[in-house]
Amino acid sequence: MTTIYHNPRCRKSRETLAILEEKTEDITIVKYLETPPSVEELTEIIKFLNISPIDLVRKNETVWKENYKGKEITNTELISVLSKYPILIERPIVVKDNKAIIGRPPQKVVDIL
C-alpha cells in the first residue's frame, strides 16, 4: 500500500498524486490538513524519510515565522508542533512499506514505487 499525505490545493501535491495514480492502484490519500498526523505517525514518517524533524518544516509559513523561528526547540517539541499545525509540514509525503519520500519534485516519488 502507498500513502500520500496530500494537500489538494498544492500543485506539487496534485502532480505527485497523478504520478501515483498512473503507477499504482493501492493508494491511501490522507488530506493531512483535515486529518493531521499524530506525533507517533510523524515520528515514523520522519524515520522513514531519514531526516531531522526541522527538515520537514515549511519555514516560510506565518505560523513558523511568528511563533518558532529562531527559538530553541527540541525534536520532540518540533514533532508536536507539526502535529498541531499541519500547515507546517512539507508536502507531499509518500510512504510505501518502510520508506518515504517528499515529492519535490513530484517525479522523485517514482524512486520508492
mmCIF file of N, CA, C and O in Angstrom:
data_model
loop_
_atom_site.group_PDB
_atom_site.id
_atom_site.type_symbol
_atom_site.label_atom_id
_atom_site.label_comp_id
_atom_site.label_asym_id
_atom_site.label_seq_id
_atom_site.Cartn_x
_atom_site.Cartn_y
_atom_site.Cartn_z
ATOM 1 N N MET A 1 0.839 -1.183 0.000
ATOM 2 C CA MET A 1 0.000 0.000 0.000
ATOM 3 C C MET A 1 0.883 1.245 0.000
ATOM 4 O O MET A 1 1.909 1.305 0.645
ATOM 5 N N THR A 2 0.433 2.251 -0.705
ATOM 6 C CA THR A 2 1.120 3.534 -0.807
ATOM 7 C C THR A 2 0.209 4.599 -0.200
ATOM 8 O O THR A 2 -0.973 4.662 -0.516
ATOM 9 N N THR A 3 0.784 5.432 0.665
ATOM 10 C CA THR A 3 0.031 6.506 1.306
ATOM 11 C C THR A 3 0.629 7.836 0.884
ATOM 12 O O THR A 3 1.848 7.994 0.884
ATOM 13 N N ILE A 4 -0.235 8.771 0.520
ATOM 14 C CA ILE A 4 0.214 10.127 0.222
ATOM 15 C C ILE A 4 -0.431 11.078 1.219
ATOM 16 O O ILE A 4 -1.651 11.039 1.434
ATOM 17 N N TYR A 5 0.410 11.885 1.848
ATOM 18 C CA TYR A 5 -0.069 12.975 2.695
ATOM 19 C C TYR A 5 -0.213 14.162 1.761
ATOM 20 O O TYR A 5 0.769 14.715 1.290
ATOM 21 N N HIS A 6 -1.470 14.498 1.471
ATOM 22 C CA HIS A 6 -1.834 15.300 0.311
ATOM 23 C C HIS A 6 -2.547 16.586 0.703
ATOM 24 O O HIS A 6 -3.368 16.604 1.617
ATOM 25 N N ASN A 7 -2.207 17.642 -0.021
ATOM 26 C CA ASN A 7 -2.931 18.906 0.071
ATOM 27 C C ASN A 7 -3.462 19.197 -1.332
ATOM 28 O O ASN A 7 -2.691 19.558 -2.220
ATOM 29 N N PRO A 8 -4.769 19.026 -1.558
ATOM 30 C CA PRO A 8 -5.336 19.207 -2.901
ATOM 31 C C PRO A 8 -5.120 20.605 -3.479
ATOM 32 O O PRO A 8 -5.189 20.785 -4.689
ATOM 33 N N ARG A 9 -4.836 21.599 -2.639
ATOM 34 C CA ARG A 9 -4.629 22.961 -3.135
ATOM 35 C C ARG A 9 -3.198 23.189 -3.624
ATOM 36 O O ARG A 9 -2.907 24.226 -4.208
ATOM 37 N N CYS A 10 -2.327 22.225 -3.383
ATOM 38 C CA CYS A 10 -0.916 22.349 -3.752
ATOM 39 C C CYS A 10 -0.656 21.675 -5.100
ATOM 40 O O CYS A 10 -0.943 20.494 -5.279
ATOM 41 N N ARG A 11 -0.097 22.418 -6.030
ATOM 42 C CA ARG A 11 0.169 21.886 -7.368
ATOM 43 C C ARG A 11 1.121 20.696 -7.322
ATOM 44 O O ARG A 11 0.886 19.683 -7.976
ATOM 45 N N LYS A 12 2.194 20.787 -6.538
ATOM 46 C CA LYS A 12 3.157 19.684 -6.448
ATOM 47 C C LYS A 12 2.501 18.439 -5.870
ATOM 48 O O LYS A 12 2.779 17.319 -6.303
ATOM 49 N N SER A 13 1.624 18.633 -4.931
ATOM 50 C CA SER A 13 0.914 17.509 -4.333
ATOM 51 C C SER A 13 -0.030 16.866 -5.357
ATOM 52 O O SER A 13 -0.092 15.639 -5.473
ATOM 53 N N ARG A 14 -0.732 17.681 -6.120
ATOM 54 C CA ARG A 14 -1.622 17.141 -7.160
ATOM 55 C C ARG A 14 -0.821 16.398 -8.226
ATOM 56 O O ARG A 14 -1.241 15.331 -8.697
ATOM 57 N N GLU A 15 0.324 16.946 -8.618
ATOM 58 C CA GLU A 15 1.168 16.289 -9.624
ATOM 59 C C GLU A 15 1.694 14.950 -9.103
ATOM 60 O O GLU A 15 1.730 13.962 -9.836
ATOM 61 N N THR A 16 2.089 14.929 -7.848
ATOM 62 C CA THR A 16 2.578 13.688 -7.248
ATOM 63 C C THR A 16 1.470 12.648 -7.199
ATOM 64 O O THR A 16 1.690 11.475 -7.539
ATOM 65 N N LEU A 17 0.270 13.044 -6.805
ATOM 66 C CA LEU A 17 -0.862 12.120 -6.767
ATOM 67 C C LEU A 17 -1.148 11.566 -8.163
ATOM 68 O O LEU A 17 -1.407 10.367 -8.323
ATOM 69 N N ALA A 18 -1.071 12.390 -9.179
ATOM 70 C CA ALA A 18 -1.300 11.924 -10.551
ATOM 71 C C ALA A 18 -0.276 10.854 -10.942
ATOM 72 O O ALA A 18 -0.632 9.850 -11.576
ATOM 73 N N ILE A 19 0.972 11.038 -10.567
ATOM 74 C CA ILE A 19 2.004 10.038 -10.857
ATOM 75 C C ILE A 19 1.681 8.736 -10.132
ATOM 76 O O ILE A 19 1.768 7.648 -10.718
ATOM 77 N N LEU A 20 1.285 8.844 -8.874
ATOM 78 C CA LEU A 20 0.930 7.643 -8.115
ATOM 79 C C LEU A 20 -0.236 6.904 -8.756
ATOM 80 O O LEU A 20 -0.224 5.677 -8.857
ATOM 81 N N GLU A 21 -1.249 7.651 -9.162
ATOM 82 C CA GLU A 21 -2.429 7.025 -9.771
ATOM 83 C C GLU A 21 -2.073 6.323 -11.072
ATOM 84 O O GLU A 21 -2.675 5.314 -11.421
ATOM 85 N N GLU A 22 -1.076 6.840 -11.767
ATOM 86 C CA GLU A 22 -0.631 6.225 -13.014
ATOM 87 C C GLU A 22 0.192 4.963 -12.754
ATOM 88 O O GLU A 22 0.121 4.007 -13.512
ATOM 89 N N LYS A 23 0.946 4.944 -11.646
ATOM 90 C CA LYS A 23 1.910 3.868 -11.401
ATOM 91 C C LYS A 23 1.420 2.771 -10.455
ATOM 92 O O LYS A 23 1.990 1.691 -10.433
ATOM 93 N N THR A 24 0.424 3.065 -9.632
ATOM 94 C CA THR A 24 -0.011 2.079 -8.642
ATOM 95 C C THR A 24 -1.522 2.179 -8.425
ATOM 96 O O THR A 24 -2.125 3.211 -8.688
ATOM 97 N N GLU A 25 -2.102 1.082 -7.958
ATOM 98 C CA GLU A 25 -3.556 1.058 -7.764
ATOM 99 C C GLU A 25 -3.960 1.214 -6.306
ATOM 100 O O GLU A 25 -5.028 1.697 -6.008
ATOM 101 N N ASP A 26 -3.100 0.805 -5.392
ATOM 102 C CA ASP A 26 -3.445 0.768 -3.977
ATOM 103 C C ASP A 26 -2.914 2.011 -3.276
ATOM 104 O O ASP A 26 -1.814 2.013 -2.727
ATOM 105 N N ILE A 27 -3.695 3.106 -3.306
ATOM 106 C CA ILE A 27 -3.267 4.390 -2.750
ATOM 107 C C ILE A 27 -4.243 4.820 -1.650
ATOM 108 O O ILE A 27 -5.458 4.800 -1.850
ATOM 109 N N THR A 28 -3.680 5.217 -0.535
ATOM 110 C CA THR A 28 -4.459 5.852 0.514
ATOM 111 C C THR A 28 -4.104 7.331 0.501
ATOM 112 O O THR A 28 -2.924 7.685 0.559
ATOM 113 N N ILE A 29 -5.133 8.170 0.398
ATOM 114 C CA ILE A 29 -4.922 9.610 0.371
ATOM 115 C C ILE A 29 -5.293 10.174 1.737
ATOM 116 O O ILE A 29 -6.427 10.006 2.195
ATOM 117 N N VAL A 30 -4.320 10.810 2.377
ATOM 118 C CA VAL A 30 -4.557 11.458 3.663
ATOM 119 C C VAL A 30 -4.496 12.968 3.439
ATOM 120 O O VAL A 30 -3.440 13.501 3.102
ATOM 121 N N LYS A 31 -5.629 13.612 3.572
ATOM 122 C CA LYS A 31 -5.657 15.073 3.486
ATOM 123 C C LYS A 31 -5.229 15.586 4.859
ATOM 124 O O LYS A 31 -6.037 15.795 5.745
ATOM 125 N N TYR A 32 -3.917 15.752 4.994
ATOM 126 C CA TYR A 32 -3.313 15.969 6.306
ATOM 127 C C TYR A 32 -3.708 17.284 6.966
ATOM 128 O O TYR A 32 -3.582 17.425 8.183
ATOM 129 N N LEU A 33 -4.207 18.251 6.195
ATOM 130 C CA LEU A 33 -4.679 19.487 6.824
ATOM 131 C C LEU A 33 -6.004 19.261 7.540
ATOM 132 O O LEU A 33 -6.311 19.914 8.534
ATOM 133 N N GLU A 34 -6.795 18.305 7.031
ATOM 134 C CA GLU A 34 -8.080 17.965 7.649
ATOM 135 C C GLU A 34 -7.905 16.913 8.735
ATOM 136 O O GLU A 34 -8.634 16.914 9.724
ATOM 137 N N THR A 35 -6.975 15.998 8.515
ATOM 138 C CA THR A 35 -6.693 14.913 9.451
ATOM 139 C C THR A 35 -5.196 14.905 9.736
ATOM 140 O O THR A 35 -4.441 14.166 9.109
ATOM 141 N N PRO A 36 -4.751 15.756 10.641
ATOM 142 C CA PRO A 36 -3.309 15.862 10.907
ATOM 143 C C PRO A 36 -2.738 14.549 11.436
ATOM 144 O O PRO A 36 -3.390 13.852 12.215
ATOM 145 N N PRO A 37 -1.531 14.215 11.003
ATOM 146 C CA PRO A 37 -0.892 13.010 11.539
ATOM 147 C C PRO A 37 -0.560 13.205 13.017
ATOM 148 O O PRO A 37 -0.240 14.312 13.460
ATOM 149 N N SER A 38 -0.651 12.116 13.759
ATOM 150 C CA SER A 38 -0.326 12.153 15.182
ATOM 151 C C SER A 38 1.181 12.297 15.365
ATOM 152 O O SER A 38 1.962 12.143 14.414
ATOM 153 N N VAL A 39 1.580 12.551 16.586
ATOM 154 C CA VAL A 39 3.001 12.621 16.912
ATOM 155 C C VAL A 39 3.672 11.293 16.546
ATOM 156 O O VAL A 39 4.766 11.271 15.976
ATOM 157 N N GLU A 40 3.000 10.190 16.846
ATOM 158 C CA GLU A 40 3.556 8.874 16.548
ATOM 159 C C GLU A 40 3.718 8.675 15.038
ATOM 160 O O GLU A 40 4.747 8.162 14.576
ATOM 161 N N GLU A 41 2.695 9.059 14.273
ATOM 162 C CA GLU A 41 2.783 8.937 12.811
ATOM 163 C C GLU A 41 3.922 9.789 12.260
ATOM 164 O O GLU A 41 4.692 9.335 11.407
ATOM 165 N N LEU A 42 4.008 11.021 12.728
ATOM 166 C CA LEU A 42 5.071 11.916 12.247
ATOM 167 C C LEU A 42 6.454 11.384 12.613
ATOM 168 O O LEU A 42 7.379 11.461 11.802
ATOM 169 N N THR A 43 6.589 10.838 13.794
ATOM 170 C CA THR A 43 7.867 10.265 14.213
ATOM 171 C C THR A 43 8.268 9.142 13.264
ATOM 172 O O THR A 43 9.426 9.054 12.828
ATOM 173 N N GLU A 44 7.315 8.303 12.911
ATOM 174 C CA GLU A 44 7.588 7.200 11.989
ATOM 175 C C GLU A 44 7.916 7.715 10.587
ATOM 176 O O GLU A 44 8.861 7.253 9.942
ATOM 177 N N ILE A 45 7.159 8.683 10.105
ATOM 178 C CA ILE A 45 7.402 9.256 8.780
ATOM 179 C C ILE A 45 8.803 9.869 8.714
ATOM 180 O O ILE A 45 9.535 9.655 7.745
ATOM 181 N N ILE A 46 9.175 10.601 9.739
ATOM 182 C CA ILE A 46 10.500 11.232 9.773
ATOM 183 C C ILE A 46 11.592 10.168 9.760
ATOM 184 O O ILE A 46 12.603 10.310 9.076
ATOM 185 N N LYS A 47 11.350 9.079 10.487
ATOM 186 C CA LYS A 47 12.313 7.970 10.478
ATOM 187 C C LYS A 47 12.420 7.374 9.068
ATOM 188 O O LYS A 47 13.514 7.134 8.565
ATOM 189 N N PHE A 48 11.279 7.158 8.424
ATOM 190 C CA PHE A 48 11.272 6.597 7.064
ATOM 191 C C PHE A 48 11.948 7.541 6.069
ATOM 192 O O PHE A 48 12.585 7.102 5.123
ATOM 193 N N LEU A 49 11.771 8.849 6.270
ATOM 194 C CA LEU A 49 12.398 9.845 5.391
ATOM 195 C C LEU A 49 13.907 9.955 5.640
ATOM 196 O O LEU A 49 14.640 10.459 4.803
ATOM 197 N N ASN A 50 14.319 9.524 6.826
ATOM 198 C CA ASN A 50 15.721 9.605 7.231
ATOM 199 C C ASN A 50 16.212 11.057 7.246
ATOM 200 O O ASN A 50 17.254 11.385 6.676
ATOM 201 N N ILE A 51 15.383 11.914 7.881
ATOM 202 C CA ILE A 51 15.712 13.336 8.005
ATOM 203 C C ILE A 51 15.506 13.764 9.448
ATOM 204 O O ILE A 51 14.939 13.032 10.252
ATOM 205 N N SER A 52 15.948 14.962 9.757
ATOM 206 C CA SER A 52 15.657 15.575 11.053
ATOM 207 C C SER A 52 14.283 16.235 10.965
ATOM 208 O O SER A 52 13.878 16.688 9.884
ATOM 209 N N PRO A 53 13.573 16.340 12.080
ATOM 210 C CA PRO A 53 12.254 16.979 12.053
ATOM 211 C C PRO A 53 12.280 18.379 11.439
ATOM 212 O O PRO A 53 11.351 18.754 10.719
ATOM 213 N N ILE A 54 13.326 19.143 11.678
ATOM 214 C CA ILE A 54 13.398 20.506 11.127
ATOM 215 C C ILE A 54 13.376 20.497 9.601
ATOM 216 O O ILE A 54 12.904 21.449 8.973
ATOM 217 N N ASP A 55 13.830 19.412 8.988
ATOM 218 C CA ASP A 55 13.848 19.315 7.523
ATOM 219 C C ASP A 55 12.453 19.116 6.934
ATOM 220 O O ASP A 55 12.277 19.186 5.719
ATOM 221 N N LEU A 56 11.480 18.854 7.786
ATOM 222 C CA LEU A 56 10.103 18.658 7.330
ATOM 223 C C LEU A 56 9.270 19.939 7.466
ATOM 224 O O LEU A 56 8.130 20.001 7.058
ATOM 225 N N VAL A 57 9.881 20.984 8.010
ATOM 226 C CA VAL A 57 9.159 22.226 8.308
ATOM 227 C C VAL A 57 9.169 23.171 7.102
ATOM 228 O O VAL A 57 10.209 23.429 6.508
ATOM 229 N N ARG A 58 7.987 23.697 6.803
ATOM 230 C CA ARG A 58 7.847 24.764 5.808
ATOM 231 C C ARG A 58 8.116 26.083 6.534
ATOM 232 O O ARG A 58 7.240 26.626 7.191
ATOM 233 N N LYS A 59 9.322 26.569 6.396
ATOM 234 C CA LYS A 59 9.792 27.698 7.205
ATOM 235 C C LYS A 59 9.262 29.054 6.744
ATOM 236 O O LYS A 59 9.449 30.046 7.440
ATOM 237 N N ASN A 60 8.601 29.118 5.610
ATOM 238 C CA ASN A 60 8.040 30.391 5.158
ATOM 239 C C ASN A 60 6.598 30.610 5.607
ATOM 240 O O ASN A 60 6.024 31.652 5.332
ATOM 241 N N GLU A 61 6.045 29.638 6.309
ATOM 242 C CA GLU A 61 4.672 29.784 6.802
ATOM 243 C C GLU A 61 4.628 30.788 7.959
ATOM 244 O O GLU A 61 5.527 30.836 8.792
ATOM 245 N N THR A 62 3.572 31.561 8.005
ATOM 246 C CA THR A 62 3.401 32.590 9.030
ATOM 247 C C THR A 62 3.467 31.998 10.435
ATOM 248 O O THR A 62 4.096 32.579 11.328
ATOM 249 N N VAL A 63 2.832 30.851 10.652
ATOM 250 C CA VAL A 63 2.835 30.215 11.973
ATOM 251 C C VAL A 63 4.268 29.982 12.440
ATOM 252 O O VAL A 63 4.599 30.201 13.610
ATOM 253 N N TRP A 64 5.126 29.537 11.534
ATOM 254 C CA TRP A 64 6.524 29.285 11.887
ATOM 255 C C TRP A 64 7.244 30.597 12.211
ATOM 256 O O TRP A 64 7.895 30.724 13.236
ATOM 257 N N LYS A 65 7.111 31.561 11.311
ATOM 258 C CA LYS A 65 7.823 32.822 11.467
ATOM 259 C C LYS A 65 7.432 33.548 12.750
ATOM 260 O O LYS A 65 8.269 34.122 13.432
ATOM 261 N N GLU A 66 6.135 33.523 13.069
ATOM 262 C CA GLU A 66 5.656 34.286 14.219
ATOM 263 C C GLU A 66 5.858 33.588 15.562
ATOM 264 O O GLU A 66 5.923 34.249 16.597
ATOM 265 N N ASN A 67 5.945 32.249 15.546
ATOM 266 C CA ASN A 67 5.953 31.520 16.812
ATOM 267 C C ASN A 67 7.216 30.710 17.113
ATOM 268 O O ASN A 67 7.496 30.447 18.281
ATOM 269 N N TYR A 68 7.957 30.309 16.070
ATOM 270 C CA TYR A 68 9.033 29.345 16.316
ATOM 271 C C TYR A 68 10.385 29.714 15.715
ATOM 272 O O TYR A 68 11.411 29.222 16.179
ATOM 273 N N LYS A 69 10.406 30.537 14.719
ATOM 274 C CA LYS A 69 11.656 30.883 14.046
ATOM 275 C C LYS A 69 12.659 31.451 15.050
ATOM 276 O O LYS A 69 12.342 32.348 15.826
ATOM 277 N N GLY A 70 13.876 30.901 15.009
ATOM 278 C CA GLY A 70 14.941 31.398 15.856
ATOM 279 C C GLY A 70 14.894 30.930 17.302
ATOM 280 O O GLY A 70 15.758 31.275 18.086
ATOM 281 N N LYS A 71 13.893 30.124 17.659
ATOM 282 C CA LYS A 71 13.782 29.639 19.029
ATOM 283 C C LYS A 71 14.415 28.258 19.158
ATOM 284 O O LYS A 71 14.421 27.472 18.210
ATOM 285 N N GLU A 72 14.939 27.989 20.343
ATOM 286 C CA GLU A 72 15.455 26.653 20.645
ATOM 287 C C GLU A 72 14.261 25.725 20.837
ATOM 288 O O GLU A 72 13.373 26.001 21.650
ATOM 289 N N ILE A 73 14.242 24.643 20.076
ATOM 290 C CA ILE A 73 13.134 23.700 20.168
ATOM 291 C C ILE A 73 13.686 22.292 19.948
ATOM 292 O O ILE A 73 14.471 22.081 19.029
ATOM 293 N N THR A 74 13.309 21.377 20.808
ATOM 294 C CA THR A 74 13.807 20.005 20.686
ATOM 295 C C THR A 74 13.081 19.298 19.540
ATOM 296 O O THR A 74 12.014 19.742 19.084
ATOM 297 N N ASN A 75 13.643 18.192 19.104
ATOM 298 C CA ASN A 75 12.995 17.404 18.049
ATOM 299 C C ASN A 75 11.619 16.922 18.495
ATOM 300 O O ASN A 75 10.662 16.954 17.716
ATOM 301 N N THR A 76 11.499 16.499 19.738
ATOM 302 C CA THR A 76 10.215 16.035 20.266
ATOM 303 C C THR A 76 9.186 17.165 20.251
ATOM 304 O O THR A 76 8.037 16.970 19.841
ATOM 305 N N GLU A 77 9.604 18.348 20.693
ATOM 306 C CA GLU A 77 8.702 19.504 20.670
ATOM 307 C C GLU A 77 8.322 19.865 19.241
ATOM 308 O O GLU A 77 7.160 20.190 18.961
ATOM 309 N N LEU A 78 9.281 19.793 18.339
ATOM 310 C CA LEU A 78 9.028 20.148 16.950
ATOM 311 C C LEU A 78 8.017 19.201 16.307
ATOM 312 O O LEU A 78 7.125 19.638 15.582
ATOM 313 N N ILE A 79 8.127 17.926 16.594
ATOM 314 C CA ILE A 79 7.163 16.965 16.063
ATOM 315 C C ILE A 79 5.763 17.268 16.590
ATOM 316 O O ILE A 79 4.777 17.201 15.849
ATOM 317 N N SER A 80 5.659 17.661 17.851
ATOM 318 C CA SER A 80 4.360 18.055 18.411
ATOM 319 C C SER A 80 3.806 19.290 17.705
ATOM 320 O O SER A 80 2.607 19.376 17.425
ATOM 321 N N VAL A 81 4.682 20.249 17.410
ATOM 322 C CA VAL A 81 4.272 21.461 16.692
ATOM 323 C C VAL A 81 3.744 21.082 15.305
ATOM 324 O O VAL A 81 2.704 21.587 14.863
ATOM 325 N N LEU A 82 4.431 20.183 14.623
ATOM 326 C CA LEU A 82 3.989 19.768 13.284
ATOM 327 C C LEU A 82 2.630 19.078 13.340
ATOM 328 O O LEU A 82 1.800 19.266 12.444
ATOM 329 N N SER A 83 2.393 18.307 14.370
ATOM 330 C CA SER A 83 1.098 17.649 14.518
ATOM 331 C C SER A 83 0.001 18.667 14.818
ATOM 332 O O SER A 83 -1.114 18.565 14.306
ATOM 333 N N LYS A 84 0.336 19.669 15.624
ATOM 334 C CA LYS A 84 -0.642 20.699 15.988
ATOM 335 C C LYS A 84 -0.927 21.656 14.830
ATOM 336 O O LYS A 84 -2.049 22.118 14.654
ATOM 337 N N TYR A 85 0.111 21.966 14.051
ATOM 338 C CA TYR A 85 -0.006 22.896 12.923
ATOM 339 C C TYR A 85 0.429 22.194 11.636
ATOM 340 O O TYR A 85 1.532 22.426 11.140
ATOM 341 N N PRO A 86 -0.419 21.338 11.082
ATOM 342 C CA PRO A 86 -0.020 20.556 9.907
ATOM 343 C C PRO A 86 0.322 21.405 8.683
ATOM 344 O O PRO A 86 1.004 20.915 7.772
ATOM 345 N N ILE A 87 -0.083 22.662 8.657
ATOM 346 C CA ILE A 87 0.286 23.555 7.548
ATOM 347 C C ILE A 87 1.812 23.680 7.452
ATOM 348 O O ILE A 87 2.355 23.987 6.391
ATOM 349 N N LEU A 88 2.510 23.390 8.548
ATOM 350 C CA LEU A 88 3.961 23.495 8.569
ATOM 351 C C LEU A 88 4.667 22.287 7.950
ATOM 352 O O LEU A 88 5.870 22.328 7.746
ATOM 353 N N ILE A 89 3.927 21.228 7.656
ATOM 354 C CA ILE A 89 4.537 20.005 7.130
ATOM 355 C C ILE A 89 4.807 20.159 5.634
ATOM 356 O O ILE A 89 3.901 20.484 4.851
ATOM 357 N N GLU A 90 6.050 19.900 5.254
ATOM 358 C CA GLU A 90 6.424 19.910 3.835
ATOM 359 C C GLU A 90 5.592 18.858 3.114
ATOM 360 O O GLU A 90 5.316 17.788 3.648
ATOM 361 N N ARG A 91 5.228 19.145 1.889
ATOM 362 C CA ARG A 91 4.340 18.251 1.150
ATOM 363 C C ARG A 91 4.770 18.097 -0.291
ATOM 364 O O ARG A 91 5.530 18.943 -0.778
ATOM 365 N N PRO A 92 4.260 17.094 -0.922
ATOM 366 C CA PRO A 92 3.559 15.928 -0.400
ATOM 367 C C PRO A 92 4.551 14.894 0.115
ATOM 368 O O PRO A 92 5.692 14.853 -0.325
ATOM 369 N N ILE A 93 4.098 14.075 1.029
ATOM 370 C CA ILE A 93 4.907 12.967 1.529
ATOM 371 C C ILE A 93 4.251 11.681 1.051
ATOM 372 O O ILE A 93 3.042 11.509 1.183
ATOM 373 N N VAL A 94 5.065 10.801 0.501
ATOM 374 C CA VAL A 94 4.580 9.500 0.058
ATOM 375 C C VAL A 94 5.294 8.436 0.879
ATOM 376 O O VAL A 94 6.518 8.464 1.014
ATOM 377 N N VAL A 95 4.504 7.518 1.442
ATOM 378 C CA VAL A 95 5.046 6.438 2.257
ATOM 379 C C VAL A 95 4.646 5.110 1.618
ATOM 380 O O VAL A 95 3.482 4.912 1.265
ATOM 381 N N LYS A 96 5.637 4.238 1.486
ATOM 382 C CA LYS A 96 5.380 2.879 0.997
ATOM 383 C C LYS A 96 6.285 1.937 1.763
ATOM 384 O O LYS A 96 7.501 2.134 1.797
ATOM 385 N N ASP A 97 5.680 0.927 2.367
ATOM 386 C CA ASP A 97 6.404 -0.015 3.215
ATOM 387 C C ASP A 97 7.139 0.775 4.297
ATOM 388 O O ASP A 97 6.520 1.548 5.003
ATOM 389 N N ASN A 98 8.429 0.621 4.411
ATOM 390 C CA ASN A 98 9.194 1.341 5.428
ATOM 391 C C ASN A 98 10.033 2.444 4.808
ATOM 392 O O ASN A 98 11.086 2.788 5.321
ATOM 393 N N LYS A 99 9.552 2.994 3.706
ATOM 394 C CA LYS A 99 10.261 4.069 3.016
ATOM 395 C C LYS A 99 9.315 5.239 2.828
ATOM 396 O O LYS A 99 8.105 5.071 2.754
ATOM 397 N N ALA A 100 9.889 6.424 2.724
ATOM 398 C CA ALA A 100 9.088 7.621 2.456
ATOM 399 C C ALA A 100 9.927 8.588 1.645
ATOM 400 O O ALA A 100 11.153 8.516 1.632
ATOM 401 N N ILE A 101 9.223 9.483 0.966
ATOM 402 C CA ILE A 101 9.896 10.497 0.155
ATOM 403 C C ILE A 101 9.011 11.735 0.105
ATOM 404 O O ILE A 101 7.786 11.629 0.159
ATOM 405 N N ILE A 102 9.646 12.877 0.047
ATOM 406 C CA ILE A 102 8.910 14.123 -0.170
ATOM 407 C C ILE A 102 8.883 14.347 -1.673
ATOM 408 O O ILE A 102 9.929 14.341 -2.320
ATOM 409 N N GLY A 103 7.702 14.522 -2.230
ATOM 410 C CA GLY A 103 7.529 14.630 -3.674
ATOM 411 C C GLY A 103 7.874 16.001 -4.217
ATOM 412 O O GLY A 103 7.030 16.670 -4.806
ATOM 413 N N ARG A 104 9.089 16.413 -4.038
ATOM 414 C CA ARG A 104 9.582 17.677 -4.594
ATOM 415 C C ARG A 104 10.921 17.416 -5.236
ATOM 416 O O ARG A 104 11.895 17.215 -4.502
ATOM 417 N N PRO A 105 11.002 17.362 -6.510
ATOM 418 C CA PRO A 105 9.908 17.466 -7.470
ATOM 419 C C PRO A 105 9.052 16.196 -7.458
ATOM 420 O O PRO A 105 9.499 15.151 -6.979
ATOM 421 N N PRO A 106 7.840 16.270 -7.999
ATOM 422 C CA PRO A 106 6.926 15.132 -7.968
ATOM 423 C C PRO A 106 7.517 13.837 -8.533
ATOM 424 O O PRO A 106 7.207 12.750 -8.040
ATOM 425 N N GLN A 107 8.393 13.928 -9.524
ATOM 426 C CA GLN A 107 8.952 12.739 -10.158
ATOM 427 C C GLN A 107 9.775 11.893 -9.179
ATOM 428 O O GLN A 107 9.993 10.709 -9.405
ATOM 429 N N LYS A 108 10.230 12.493 -8.074
ATOM 430 C CA LYS A 108 11.012 11.747 -7.078
ATOM 431 C C LYS A 108 10.235 10.572 -6.498
ATOM 432 O O LYS A 108 10.829 9.604 -6.038
ATOM 433 N N VAL A 109 8.911 10.653 -6.534
ATOM 434 C CA VAL A 109 8.086 9.621 -5.928
ATOM 435 C C VAL A 109 8.296 8.254 -6.605
ATOM 436 O O VAL A 109 8.165 7.214 -5.960
ATOM 437 N N VAL A 110 8.673 8.259 -7.840
ATOM 438 C CA VAL A 110 8.904 7.006 -8.578
ATOM 439 C C VAL A 110 10.007 6.181 -7.910
ATOM 440 O O VAL A 110 9.987 4.948 -7.983
ATOM 441 N N ASP A 111 10.918 6.834 -7.208
ATOM 442 C CA ASP A 111 12.040 6.160 -6.574
ATOM 443 C C ASP A 111 11.630 5.130 -5.532
ATOM 444 O O ASP A 111 12.384 4.211 -5.239
ATOM 445 N N ILE A 112 10.453 5.279 -4.937
ATOM 446 C CA ILE A 112 10.052 4.303 -3.891
ATOM 447 C C ILE A 112 8.932 3.383 -4.352
ATOM 448 O O ILE A 112 8.492 2.546 -3.570
ATOM 449 N N LEU A 113 8.486 3.510 -5.577
ATOM 450 C CA LEU A 113 7.405 2.637 -6.053
ATOM 451 C C LEU A 113 7.918 1.293 -6.505
ATOM 452 O O LEU A 113 9.026 1.074 -6.817
#
